[in-house]
Amino acid sequence: MSYLMHGRAPGEELLVGPQQRAWVEINRGAISHNAACLKRSLGPGCGLMAVVKADGYGHGAVTVAEAALAGGACSFGVATLAEAIELRQAGITAPILVLGNLQQPEEFRCCLHWRLMPTLSGLDQGLICSQVGAAGGRPLEAHLKLDTGMARLGVAWEQGPQLLESLSALEGLKVQGVYSHLADADQAEGALTRQQQQRFEGVLQRLQDLDLQPGLRHLANSAGTLSNRSLHYDLVRVGLALYGHAPAPHLAQSLPLQPAMAVRARVTLLRDVPAGVGVSYGHRHVTNQPSRLAVLGIGYADGVSRLLSGRLQVLALGQRLPQVGSITMDQLVVDATALPELEVGSVVTLLGESEGDQIGPETWGEICGTIPWEVLCGFKHRLPRLPSRGGH
Ligand SMILES: *Cc1c(COP(=O)(O)O)cnc(C)c1O
């Protein structure tokens, strides 16, 4: 992203810094720390796949990938081909699994070219891979996905062994892993997870009986990884926990994870208003006393959901201030009456840590009826991603 603003004549450009209005700070050290914590918690011989889809859950995929490698991750999971190619073009050579579904021959040719592993859910995809690999002169490596109870991608688990047998007979294709995905691992109770694990184990047993090699066996997402070591197998696919967040409250204490993202904005205007003034669209807030209002240059077009209107708090100079009135596309208003020290240009923290206090995506998720995953990947690219200097 360029922050150059063009003046009227050459040489008159004004440089506007990325911290002019609002930005996202990423603490790479926290990501490395989280990767190392996760890695240490895994069963012996189990690898850590860092899931960096959706631009690393909004943190910046390449930044996250490099930090995760430094912390001991061995491979990456992405959703799309473009996400995988971005990593390759940044010089990342570790194995990459494409978790989304690919269908077209050119997509598989692209996998061969960039050394990406597609996910296979059926024989039709395997046949295309086989042709692509045979024509390309080296086998295309792929992982077979089993549906053990998610009803999204994957072959029905009962048909898994037969499919692997067929795939293994194809030239130009090499199945390097067999995996499945948990639908309910963040529930403490865990009946569905147990059923999925039993089905997964049933397939693995059958493969053994047939003398078929599954390659890397993997089942766990963050919740599975944190909740139960028996779900680890050869590899775990971790997203949310890598970014420093627990997938469920009962898993919050399992590892000392550090949140890696902070969202900050500057006060762009301060105004003193009397009692009885309606604030923002629809006057959903009316001042009940003479008030000092602070305008922040961040809004729902940046990822601060309008559903948070009037229910959000922000951190400023060691205090919590209430956001008031409707959040608008590019701006929101905070009641700063209790904080006379606040100035135009002061930095306010909407999400993340500031002066010993902290607001997490879990809180935003509770307020607007969603989950921390969606909050994190909801920050738009209008916000520059900057490395945090630490200690904010
Ligand atoms: C996104 C994803 C993950 C990571 O999930 P988290 O809950 O963020 O750890 C793992 N596996 C698959 C297949 C995914 O799509």
Coordinates of N, CA, C and O and ligand atoms in Angstrom, one line a residue, residues 51 53 57 99 145 152 179-181 220-223 237-241 247 373, ligand 1:
V51 N -2.1 -22.3 10.1 CA -3.2 -22.0 9.1 C -3.2 -20.5 8.9 O -3.4 -19.8 9.9
K53 N -4.8 -18.9 6.2 CA -5.8 -18.5 5.3 C -6.3 -17.1 5.6 O -6.1 -16.6 6.8
Y57 N -5.6 -14.7 9.0 CA -6.7 -14.2 9.9 C -6.6 -12.7 10.1 O -6.8 -12.1 11.1
L99 N -6.6 -26.0 1.6 CA -7.7 -26.6 2.4 C -9.0 -26.5 1.6 O -10.0 -27.2 1.8
K145 N -9.0 -36.0 2.0 CA -9.9 -35.5 3.1 C -11.1 -36.5 3.3 O -11.7 -36.9 2.4
R152 N -19.0 -31.1 4.9 CA -18.5 -30.0 4.0 C -17.6 -30.7 3.0 O -18.1 -31.4 2.2
Y179 N -6.7 -36.7 6.1 CA -7.1 -35.8 7.2 C -8.6 -35.7 7.2 O -9.3 -36.0 6.3
S180 N -9.1 -35.1 8.4 CA -10.5 -34.8 8.5 C -10.6 -33.5 9.4 O -9.6 -33.0 9.9
H181 N -11.8 -33.0 9.5 CA -12.0 -31.7 10.2 C -13.1 -31.8 11.3 O -14.1 -32.4 11.0
A220 N -6.9 -32.3 14.1 CA -7.2 -31.2 15.0 C -7.0 -29.8 14.5 O -6.0 -29.5 13.8
N221 N -8.0 -29.0 14.7 CA -7.8 -27.5 14.6 C -7.3 -27.0 16.0 O -6.9 -27.8 16.8
S222 N -7.4 -25.7 16.2 CA -7.0 -25.1 17.5 C -7.6 -25.8 18.7 O -7.0 -26.2 19.6
A223 N -9.0 -25.9 18.6 CA -9.7 -26.4 19.7 C -9.3 -27.9 20.0 O -9.1 -28.3 21.2
R237 N -3.5 -28.7 12.7 CA -3.7 -27.5 11.8 C -4.2 -26.4 12.7 O -5.4 -26.4 13.0
V238 N -3.3 -25.5 13.1 CA -3.7 -24.5 14.0 C -3.9 -23.1 13.4 O -2.9 -22.6 12.8
G239 N -5.0 -22.5 13.6 CA -5.2 -21.1 13.2 C -5.4 -20.2 14.4 O -4.4 -19.7 14.9
L240 N -6.5 -20.1 14.9 CA -6.9 -19.1 16.0 C -5.8 -19.0 17.1 O -5.4 -18.0 17.5
A241 N -5.4 -20.2 17.6 CA -4.5 -20.2 18.8 C -3.1 -19.6 18.4 O -2.5 -19.0 19.2
P247 N -10.1 -20.8 21.4 CA -11.3 -21.1 20.6 C -12.6 -21.2 21.5 O -13.7 -21.2 21.0
W373 N -12.9 -15.5 15.3 CA -12.4 -15.7 13.9 C -12.9 -14.7 13.0 O -12.1 -14.1 12.2
Ligands
LIG1 C1 -9.5 -22.9 9.2 C2 -9.1 -24.3 9.3 C3 -8.3 -24.8 10.4 C4 -7.9 -23.9 11.5 O1 -9.0 -23.7 12.5 P1 -8.8 -22.9 13.8 O2 -10.0 -23.2 14.6 O3 -8.6 -21.4 13.5 O4 -7.6 -23.4 14.5 C5 -8.0 -26.1 10.5 N1 -8.4 -27.0 9.5 C6 -9.2 -26.6 8.5 C7 -9.6 -27.6 7.5 C8 -9.6 -25.3 8.4 O5 -10.3 -24.9 7.3

